[in-house]
PDB file of C-alpha atoms in Angstrom:
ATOM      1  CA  UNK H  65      86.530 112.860  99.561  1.00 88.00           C
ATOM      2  CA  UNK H  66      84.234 116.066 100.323  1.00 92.00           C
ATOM      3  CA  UNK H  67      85.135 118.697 102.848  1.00 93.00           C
ATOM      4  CA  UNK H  68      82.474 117.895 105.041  1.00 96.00           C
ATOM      5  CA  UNK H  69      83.335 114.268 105.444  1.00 96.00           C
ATOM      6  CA  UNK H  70      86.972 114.577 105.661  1.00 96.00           C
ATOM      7  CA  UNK H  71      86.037 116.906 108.666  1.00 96.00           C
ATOM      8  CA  UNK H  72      83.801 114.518 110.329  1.00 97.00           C
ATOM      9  CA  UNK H  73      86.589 111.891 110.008  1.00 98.00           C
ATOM     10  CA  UNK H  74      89.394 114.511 111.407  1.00 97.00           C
ATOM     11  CA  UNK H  75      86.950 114.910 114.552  1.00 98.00           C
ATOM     12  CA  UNK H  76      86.568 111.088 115.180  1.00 98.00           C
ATOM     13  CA  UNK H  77      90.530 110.348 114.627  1.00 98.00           C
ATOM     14  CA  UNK H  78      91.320 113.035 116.991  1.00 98.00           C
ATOM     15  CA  UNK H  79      88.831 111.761 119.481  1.00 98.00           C
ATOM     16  CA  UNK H  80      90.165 107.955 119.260  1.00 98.00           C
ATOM     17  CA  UNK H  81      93.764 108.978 118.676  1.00 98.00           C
ATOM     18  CA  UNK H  82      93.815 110.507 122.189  1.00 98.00           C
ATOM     19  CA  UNK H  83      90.625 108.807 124.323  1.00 97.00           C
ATOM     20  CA  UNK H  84      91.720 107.083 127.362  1.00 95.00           C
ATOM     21  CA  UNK H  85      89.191 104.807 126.505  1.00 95.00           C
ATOM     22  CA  UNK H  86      91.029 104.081 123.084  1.00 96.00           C
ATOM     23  CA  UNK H  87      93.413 100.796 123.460  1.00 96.00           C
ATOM     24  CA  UNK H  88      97.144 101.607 122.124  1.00 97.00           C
ATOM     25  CA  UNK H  89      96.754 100.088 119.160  1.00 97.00           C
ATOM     26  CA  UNK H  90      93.507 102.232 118.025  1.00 98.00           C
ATOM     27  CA  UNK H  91      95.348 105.468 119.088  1.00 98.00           C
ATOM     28  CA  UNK H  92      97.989 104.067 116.729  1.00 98.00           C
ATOM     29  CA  UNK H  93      95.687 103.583 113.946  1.00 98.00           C
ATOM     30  CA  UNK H  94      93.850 106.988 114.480  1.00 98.00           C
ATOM     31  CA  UNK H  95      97.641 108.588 114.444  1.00 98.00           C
ATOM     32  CA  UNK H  96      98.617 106.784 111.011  1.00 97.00           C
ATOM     33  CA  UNK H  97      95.203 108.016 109.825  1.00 98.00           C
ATOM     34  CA  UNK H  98      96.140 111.603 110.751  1.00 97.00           C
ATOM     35  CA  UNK H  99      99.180 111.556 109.516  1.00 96.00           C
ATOM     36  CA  UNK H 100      98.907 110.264 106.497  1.00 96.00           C
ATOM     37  CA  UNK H 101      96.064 112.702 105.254  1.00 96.00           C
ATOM     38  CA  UNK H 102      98.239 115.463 106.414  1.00 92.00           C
ATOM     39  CA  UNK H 103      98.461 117.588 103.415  1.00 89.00           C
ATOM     40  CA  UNK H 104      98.027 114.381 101.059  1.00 91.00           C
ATOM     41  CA  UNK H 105      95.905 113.781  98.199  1.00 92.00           C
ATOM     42  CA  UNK H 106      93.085 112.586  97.369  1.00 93.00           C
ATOM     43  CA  UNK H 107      94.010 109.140  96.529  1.00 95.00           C
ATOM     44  CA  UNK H 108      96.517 109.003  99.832  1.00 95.00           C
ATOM     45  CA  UNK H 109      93.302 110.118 101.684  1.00 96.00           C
ATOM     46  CA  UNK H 110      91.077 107.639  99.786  1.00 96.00           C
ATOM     47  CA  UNK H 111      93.435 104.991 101.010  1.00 97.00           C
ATOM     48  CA  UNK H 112      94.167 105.991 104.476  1.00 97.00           C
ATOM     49  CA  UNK H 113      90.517 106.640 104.980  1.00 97.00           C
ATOM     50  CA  UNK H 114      89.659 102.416 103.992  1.00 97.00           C
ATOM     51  CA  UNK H 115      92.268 101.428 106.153  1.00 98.00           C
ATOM     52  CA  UNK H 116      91.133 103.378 109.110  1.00 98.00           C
ATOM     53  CA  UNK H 117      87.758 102.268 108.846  1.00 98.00           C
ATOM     54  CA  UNK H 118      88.795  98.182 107.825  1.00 98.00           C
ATOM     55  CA  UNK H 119      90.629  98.598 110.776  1.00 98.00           C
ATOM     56  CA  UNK H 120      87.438  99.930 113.298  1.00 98.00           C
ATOM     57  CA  UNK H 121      85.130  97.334 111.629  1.00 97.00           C
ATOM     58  CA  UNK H 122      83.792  95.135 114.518  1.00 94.00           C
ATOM     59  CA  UNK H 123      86.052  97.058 117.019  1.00 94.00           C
ATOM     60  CA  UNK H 124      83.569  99.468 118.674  1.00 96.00           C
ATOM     61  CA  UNK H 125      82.708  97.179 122.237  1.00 96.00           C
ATOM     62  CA  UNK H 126      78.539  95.642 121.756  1.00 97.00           C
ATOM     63  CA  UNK H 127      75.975  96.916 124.683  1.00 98.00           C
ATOM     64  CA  UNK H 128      76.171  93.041 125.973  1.00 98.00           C
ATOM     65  CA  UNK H 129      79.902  93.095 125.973  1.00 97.00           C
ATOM     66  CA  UNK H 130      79.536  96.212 128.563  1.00 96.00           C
ATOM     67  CA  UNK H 131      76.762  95.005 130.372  1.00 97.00           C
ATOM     68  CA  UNK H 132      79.092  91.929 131.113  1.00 97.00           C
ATOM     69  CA  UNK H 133      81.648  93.639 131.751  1.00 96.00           C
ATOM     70  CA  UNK H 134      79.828  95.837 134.723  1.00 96.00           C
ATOM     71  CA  UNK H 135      78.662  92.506 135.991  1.00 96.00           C
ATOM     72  CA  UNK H 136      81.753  91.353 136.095  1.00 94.00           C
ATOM     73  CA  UNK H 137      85.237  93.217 136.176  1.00 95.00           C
ATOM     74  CA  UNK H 138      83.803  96.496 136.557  1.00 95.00           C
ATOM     75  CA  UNK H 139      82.794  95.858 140.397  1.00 95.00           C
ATOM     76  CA  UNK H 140      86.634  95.083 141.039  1.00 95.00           C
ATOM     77  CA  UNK H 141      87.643  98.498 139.341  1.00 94.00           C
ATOM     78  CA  UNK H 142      85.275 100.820 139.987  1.00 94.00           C
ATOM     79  CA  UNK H 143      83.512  99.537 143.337  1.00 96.00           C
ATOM     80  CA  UNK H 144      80.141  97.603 143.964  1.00 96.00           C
ATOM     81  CA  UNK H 145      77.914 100.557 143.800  1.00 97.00           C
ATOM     82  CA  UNK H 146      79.345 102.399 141.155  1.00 97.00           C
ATOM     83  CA  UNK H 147      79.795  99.181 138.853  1.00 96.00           C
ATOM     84  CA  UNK H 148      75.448  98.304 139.814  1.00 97.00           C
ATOM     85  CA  UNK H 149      75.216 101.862 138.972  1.00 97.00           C
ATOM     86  CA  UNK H 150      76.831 101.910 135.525  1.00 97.00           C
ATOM     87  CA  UNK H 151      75.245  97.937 134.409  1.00 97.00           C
ATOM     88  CA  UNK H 152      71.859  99.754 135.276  1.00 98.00           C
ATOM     89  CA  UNK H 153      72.099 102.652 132.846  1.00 97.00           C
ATOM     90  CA  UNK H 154      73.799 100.192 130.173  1.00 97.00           C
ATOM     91  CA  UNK H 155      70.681  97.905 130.583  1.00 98.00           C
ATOM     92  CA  UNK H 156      68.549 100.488 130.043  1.00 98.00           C
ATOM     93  CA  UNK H 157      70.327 101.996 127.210  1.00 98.00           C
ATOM     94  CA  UNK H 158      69.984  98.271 125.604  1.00 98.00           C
ATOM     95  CA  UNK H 159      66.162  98.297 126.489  1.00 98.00           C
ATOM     96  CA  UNK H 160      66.037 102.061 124.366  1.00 98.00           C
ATOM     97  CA  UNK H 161      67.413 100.363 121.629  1.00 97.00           C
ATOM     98  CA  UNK H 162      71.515 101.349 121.721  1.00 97.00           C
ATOM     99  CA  UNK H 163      73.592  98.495 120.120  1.00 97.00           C
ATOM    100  CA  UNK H 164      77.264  99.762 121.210  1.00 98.00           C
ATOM    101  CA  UNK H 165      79.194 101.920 124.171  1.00 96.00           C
ATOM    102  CA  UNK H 166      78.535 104.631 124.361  1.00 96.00           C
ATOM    103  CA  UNK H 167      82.057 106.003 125.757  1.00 95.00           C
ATOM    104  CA  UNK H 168      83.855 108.421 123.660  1.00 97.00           C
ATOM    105  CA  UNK H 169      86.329 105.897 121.868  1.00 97.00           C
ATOM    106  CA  UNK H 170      83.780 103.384 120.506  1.00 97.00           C
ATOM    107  CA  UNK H 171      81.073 106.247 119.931  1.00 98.00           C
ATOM    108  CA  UNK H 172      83.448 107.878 117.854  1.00 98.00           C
ATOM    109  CA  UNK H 173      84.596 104.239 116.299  1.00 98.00           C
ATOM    110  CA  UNK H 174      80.858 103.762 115.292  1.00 98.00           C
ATOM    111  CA  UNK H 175      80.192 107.197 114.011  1.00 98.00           C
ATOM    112  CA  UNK H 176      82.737 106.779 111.383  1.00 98.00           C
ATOM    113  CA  UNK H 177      81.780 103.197 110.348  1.00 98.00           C
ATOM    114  CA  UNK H 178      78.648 104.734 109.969  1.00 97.00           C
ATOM    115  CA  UNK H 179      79.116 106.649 107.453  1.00 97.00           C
ATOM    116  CA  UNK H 180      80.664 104.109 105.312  1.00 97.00           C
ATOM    117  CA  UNK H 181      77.768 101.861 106.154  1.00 96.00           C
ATOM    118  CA  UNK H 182      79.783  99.351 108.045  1.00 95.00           C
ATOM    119  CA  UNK H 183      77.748  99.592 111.126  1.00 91.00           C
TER     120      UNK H 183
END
């Protein structure tokens, strides 16, 4: 793997490996990821680097997915007005085109799938 990929990569691991918006089990993933291209070789990178993205295919949350969720369970966590607040910029973000969340964990998520042309 080239330099400038394995950089991108490190960025995005980093971001989902400690995102509160990550779910455990992602941060987990992102850690192995990390951990095992620590120093490895290409091959051990080569490997780790498949797994990490077989394991973010189809994980990053769809824009309908959030939209129902601010119709839904987001006015019980985050208050009526912030939760009509939130669906509206999702819906437009939907009408501009955007396929995915755009928070931090799943941006990251579909940045890497990206650029193995999973996404």
């Amino acid at each position: 793997m080239d330099k400038e990929l394995f950089d991108y990569i490190v960025v995005r691991a980093n971001t989902l490996a400690t995102s509160d918006a990550s779910k455990q089990e992602t941060k987990d993933a992102a850690k192995a990821w990390i951990s095992a291209v620590k120093d490895a070789d290409d091959a051990t990178i080569e490997q780790a680097t498949n797994e990490l993205v077989d394991f973010l295919d189809g994980r990053p949350n769809t824009i309908d997915s959030i939209i129902a969720f601010a119709q839904g369970p987001a006015i019980d966590i985050m208050g009526k007005e912030a939760a009509e607040q939130f669906l509206a910029q999702q819906i437009a973000r939907k009408e501009q085109g955007e396929k995915y969340c755009n928070c931090d964990a799943c941006s990251a998520a579909v940045e890497v799938l990206a650029k193995f042309d999973r996404i």
